[in-house]
Amino acid sequence: MSSAPQPRSLIPAFLRDVRVLQAIGQIAFVIVVLFVFAELADSIGGRLRANNLVPNFTFLQNRAGFDIGESPAWYSGNSTYQQAFQVGVMNTLRVVMMGLLLSTVVGVLFGVFLLSTNWLIRTIARVYVEVLRNTPLLVQLFVFYYVIMFSLPTLNQALTIPNEGVLFLPLRLALYPLLWFAARRALHHNPADDQRRVAILSGIAAGAVVTEAAFWLVNNAAGWQGTHGRGALLSTPFLIYLGVSLLLLAGAALALPARWRPLGLGTSAGQLAAGLLFYLGITPAAALRFEVFPWFYISIRGFVLPEVLVTARFPVWMAFVSLGLLAAGAVWVYGGRLAETSGRVIPRGRYALLLIVGLALLGWLVVSAAPAPPTVQIEQGGQLVAVPLEQARADGLLTTADEQLYNQAPLLVLRPERQGLRFGTGVPVSPEYMALLLGLVVYTSAFIAEIVRAGIQAVPYGQIEAARALGLKTDQVLAVVILPQALRVIIPPLGNQYLNLAKNSSLGLAIAFADLFQVTTTIMNQSGQSITGITMVMISYLILSLVISGVMNWLNARFKLVTR
Amino acid sequence: MTAREPINRVYTDEPLVKPPPMLVVGPLAWAQKNLFRTWLDALLTVGGVLLIVYTVTTFITWSVRWANWFAITFSLRQFMIGRFELGQEWRLEWMALFIAFAIGLALAAWGRAQPVAVLVAVVLLALLFALPPVFAAVLPQPTAYYTVSNTAVVSGSVRQEPLERVAFTGRAGETITLRVAVDTGVNDATLAQLVGFGDATANTLRNAAANRLDTLARIAELERQLAGDAITANQRAQFTRELERLQAPDPVVDTYALNLQPVNIAILDAALQPVAQTTLDAQSAPFTVELPADGWYVLEKTVAGGEPGVVLLATTGIYPTLERTFTRRAETLPDGTIAAPQRVSQYVRMTDGFALGDRRPSSGGQDLVYVNIIENQYRGDRGLSDYLRVYLGPFMSQISLPLLLLFVSGALGYQAARLLDRRYSRGEKPRRTSQRTAAWLLVAIPPVMFVLVLGFSGSTILPQTDSRLWGGLLLTVLLTIVGILGSFPLGVLLALGRRSHLPVVSATCTLYIELVRGVPLITVLFMSMLLLPLVNPALAGPDTAVYRAMVAVLLFSAAYLAENVRGGLQSIPHGQEEAAKALGLAGWQITLYIMLPQALRAVIPALVGQFIALFKDTSLVAIVGLIDLTGIAQAVVAQTEFLGTRREVFVFISIIYFIFSYAMAMVSRRIEASGSGMTRRI
C-alpha cells in the first residue's frame, strides 16, 4: 500500500513539540499565579497603607504594653513585642516537649492494655480510645479547664500530697519481714516438708494481718479503745473470739481436703496466736512519730511542685556524673566490640548503668563530705555579723540563696512552703498549663494507643511462635523480636501524631494559655500588623513541624527495612 | 515426691470418675481464662471493676441529684439549629427528613439492617413516648418553697427583703396547693436539707442553716484534733487561731421565728383581681385553688401577725419560668411596607414546657416580679422522683417526636430501596437500582441542603435566611459538608499537580500542600477571618463570617485531601498507565478515565476518616466567634439562667459529637471490610 501524503498541519512544528508546549504552559502558569498574588498584595497593601499599617518588622521593637499570664521574671509590660513573642514560643515549647513525652508514655501503656489477655482491661482501654478519638479536642480542653480545673478547691482548702499531719510508724512493722524471711530460710532445707512450710508462712501472714487490723480498730473504731493488753480472760467478747477461733482450727484440721489443710491450719492458728498476743498486750504498740508536710499543693490557683535548686557544689558533682557517663560510654562501645569479636556474653548495659549510678553516688558522698564553713556572715542591724552555721539555720536566718551557697549537698530539694496566699519556695504551675497539657496528652495518647496496637499486631504471629520455639523468654521475645518489627510500622504514623500535638497546642488560645499563637493574636490586635503576625506564627509552626518530622524521619530511617 | 511410675503401664482399673468440667466451658471458664488467669490479672480485674463501679455511680448520682438538665432541655432548639429564624424551621425539618430517607435508602442499598438494632430502636422510641405520661401520672408534683416575711433575711453578705407579690403562669384547670412547710421548718437540720424549687429568700434561709451546722461541725472537729496528738506544731497553731475565730450563731429557726405566725394568701389574676384568698397557719390544711384560664396569675402573701417573722410556704403548681426571645424575620406586609425583624418574648414554664406569650401583669406602671428560673432554681439533693418527672420526662417528650419522624423516614427509605430492587433489578446485580438511587440521593443532599438553608432573596416560599443566625449542629454539618465537597476539586487538582512532570506546577502544589499541612487549622481560620476583609472590605461584616470560615475549612481540607488522593494515585499499578498509553489515550483521558476512578475508589476509607476529622475540627470555629455546636454550648453557659451548667452542657455536646463520629467510623469500617480501599488488587 502506498503511503498517502501527510496533510500539512497549520500549526508549525515548533509548537507541536511537547517540551515547548510544556515550557509555555509552565510560564503561563507562573504568570497567572504571580498576577493573582500581585493583585492580592496590591489590594491588601493599598488598604493597609490607607489605614497607616504598612507591614514591617520594625514594630517588634515597640513596647508591648500588655502582661502575659505565664511569663518568666524578666518579662513585664515594658518589654518589646519581640520579647513577648519569645515568651510565647517558650510556653509553646514547654507544653509541646512535656506533651510529647507524656503522651508517648500514656499511649504506649494503653496500647499494651488494648492487647491484654484480660477482657476487662481490654474493654476499658477500648472505651478510653473510642471516647477520646470521637470527641473534638476543643471540647475536651474545655472540660479539662472549665470543669476539672475550676472544681479544684481554693488555696485555703487545697489538696495536698501528702496531707499535713503526723505519721505513726509502728516498730512491729520491722518484725514481719524479719519473721517471714527467717522462716523461709529455716524451712528451706526441708523441701519434703512443703506442708509445714505453707502452714508456718501462712500463719505468719495471717498473724500480721490480724495484728494490724486489731491496731487499726483500736485507733479508729469506737468501743475498741483499751482492748490492747486488757488481759481479762473471762470477758464475753474474748470467750466468743476464743470459741470461734478454736472452732475454725478444728474445722481446718478435720473438714478441709488435704490440699488445703496446711493453709487452713496455718491461717487459723496464726490468727489465734496473734489475737492472743494482742489481747495479752505482748505485741508492742510503740511507734515512731513523724511530722509529715505536704510536697504538692493542688488548688484552683494552680499546682505547686517541689523545687530543685543547684548549690555551689553542683559543678563538682556534675564532674563526677560526667565521668560516669564517659566511662559508661566507653564500656558500652568496648564491651560491644568485645562481645562481637569474641562471642562472649557481656552485660554491657548492666555495667554501664552500674558505672553511672556508682560514680554519681560516689560523687555525692565525696562532695557532701567536704565540711561546711563554720560561720556565715548574716546582716544584722546593718552590719555583717559572723553567726555559726547551725545556729543560723535553726533560727531561720538563712535565705534560699544562702542555702545554695553553704549547703553541703549538690542539689537542694525544697518543699513548697506557704506564706499566707503566696508560696516562698516551690514551683508554681498554672491551671491553664495543666489543663492544656492534660488535654493534649490524653487526646494524643488515644491515637498513639491505636497506632501501637496496630503496630504490634502487624508483626506476623509466626515470629512469636518461632521465638518461643527457640526458647526465648517473654520479655526477650518482646524486646528482641516484636519491638523492632513493630517499631517499623509504628514510627511513621507516630510522627504524624507528634505533629498533630505540636499543632494542637495552638488551642491554648481557647483556654487563655499564653502560647505563641495567643501572644501573637494579642500582638496583632494591639499593633494592627495582622499580616506580619500571621506570617510569624506560620513560620514558627512550620519550623516546629520541620524539626519534629526531621527527627522522626531520622528515626524511621534507622528502623525501616533496608532493601536493595 | 513419690517414686516415678513407669510410663508404659497397663491400666487394669476403671478410669477415675471426674467431676464435670466446670472450668473448661461456660461463663465460669470464660471468666477464668479472660479475667483471672494470673494473680496480676485478678488484681487488674478487681481494680477495673472498682473503677467502673466508681465512675458509673458517680456519674449517675451527679446526673440524678445535682445536674441542672434544664440547660439542655430548654436550649435544644439552639443546640440543633442555633438562632435560626422563627417560623422557618420547617425547611430544616424537611431537610433532616430527606437526609434520613437517603440514609435509610443507602443502608438498604449497601448494607443490611440488623433486626436486633431495629428492635432496640423501636423499643427505645416506644419508651420515649410512653414514659413521660407515666411519670406525670404516677409521680407527685415537685414542691416549690416561697417565703412570706415582714423582715429581711440575712446570711453572710446576702440580704433578702420581703416580697409580697410574685407573678406566675398557669394553665386552665390546674390546681395550686399551698400549705405552711411545718416539716421543713422544724430545726436547722431539716431546713438545711430543703429540696425543691425555692425562692431567693428560702435559699438564703437554707444557706444560713447549712452554714451554722457546718460551723458547729467544724468547731467539734477542731476540738477533737486539738485534743489528740496527730497534728504538727504548725497545724496546732493554725487550728487554735481558727477556733478562736469561729463562733456558732443562734439557730436560724429561732432567729426568724420560723413558721410561728399566720399568713394571708391571695391568688390574683393578671388584672390583679382576686381569684381566691385565705389565711394559713402551721395547723391549717393545705389550701387548694383551681385556675380558671391560661395566663398569668399573682401570688400575694403577707404575714398576718404583728411580730417580725418568716413563714415558709410549700406549694405545688407555682413553678419557675424562663423568658425567651426569638427573632421574627423581617416581613413584607400586605400593604408593601417592610416590618423590621422583631424580637418576640415567650415565657416557658420549666417543669412542663408550658409557653405563654402574654405580657406580665404590672402594677403602678412596673412589671411585677415573676417566678424566674434565675432566682427560683431547684436546690438540694434531688430525689429520683423529681428527676424523672421534672427533668427526664420533659426532655424525653421533646425528643420523642423528632426521633420518631427521623426513624420513620429512614424506614421508608429502606423499604423504598427494597421496593425498587424488587421491581427493577435483575440477575446477578440484585441491588443495582437501589445503589444507583442511593448514590444520586446522597449526591443531591448538599445542593438540597443549601437551597433549603440559604433560600433565595426575594422569594416568598424560601426567603433568604441570615447567615449570622445559622448555628448549632446545623452549622457544624454545613461546614463539614462544604469543607469536604468544596475541597474535592481543589484537592484532586493539587494531587495531580503535585505528581505532574512540570517542575513549576509540581513545586507550587507541593509548597501549598506542605505549607497548609504544617500550620494548625486555627491559624488558617484566623488568616481567613483577618485577611479576607483586607482583600475586599465588603467581606468585613459579621454576615460573611460563616462564608469566610467555609473558605478557611475548604483550603485546609484541600491540602489533606490532596495527600490522600496522591496516596491513592501512587497505589495504582504502573501497568495501568502504560496500558492506557499503549491504547493511545491522551494524558487528560488517562487521568480522567483510568487513574482517578481507581484512585478515588481506593481512598474512600481515608476520605471517610478525613470527613470524621473535619467534623470534629469544625468545633474550632467557636474560637473565632461562630456559633457552631461548641459555640452554642459556650453561649448557653453564658446565659444567666444557666450559669454554672458547664458540665451538663459539655457532656451533652460530647455525646452528640461521639454519636455522629462513631456512626461515621462504623460506616468507614464497613466500607473497608467490603473490600474497597488500597487492599484491593485488580
PDB file of C-alpha atoms in Angstrom, chain A residues 491-492 550-562:
ATOM      1  CA  ILE A 491       7.087   5.237  63.675  1.00  0.00           C
ATOM      2  CA  PRO A 492       5.575   6.964  60.584  1.00  0.00           C
ATOM      3  CA  GLY A 550      13.115  15.640  60.684  1.00  0.00           C
ATOM      4  CA  VAL A 551      13.730  13.741  63.906  1.00  0.00           C
ATOM      5  CA  MET A 552      11.022  11.188  63.093  1.00  0.00           C
ATOM      6  CA  ASN A 553      12.445  10.713  59.599  1.00  0.00           C
ATOM      7  CA  TRP A 554      15.885  10.006  61.063  1.00  0.00           C
ATOM      8  CA  LEU A 555      14.297   7.521  63.469  1.00  0.00           C
ATOM      9  CA  ASN A 556      12.340   5.948  60.654  1.00  0.00           C
ATOM     10  CA  ALA A 557      15.471   5.596  58.555  1.00  0.00           C
ATOM     11  CA  ARG A 558      17.119   3.734  61.417  1.00  0.00           C
ATOM     12  CA  PHE A 559      14.281   1.251  61.821  1.00  0.00           C
ATOM     13  CA  LYS A 560      12.996   0.719  58.338  1.00  0.00           C
ATOM     14  CA  LEU A 561      13.608  -2.378  56.278  1.00  0.00           C
ATOM     15  CA  VAL A 562      16.854  -2.000  54.390  1.00  0.00           C
TER      16      VAL A 562
END
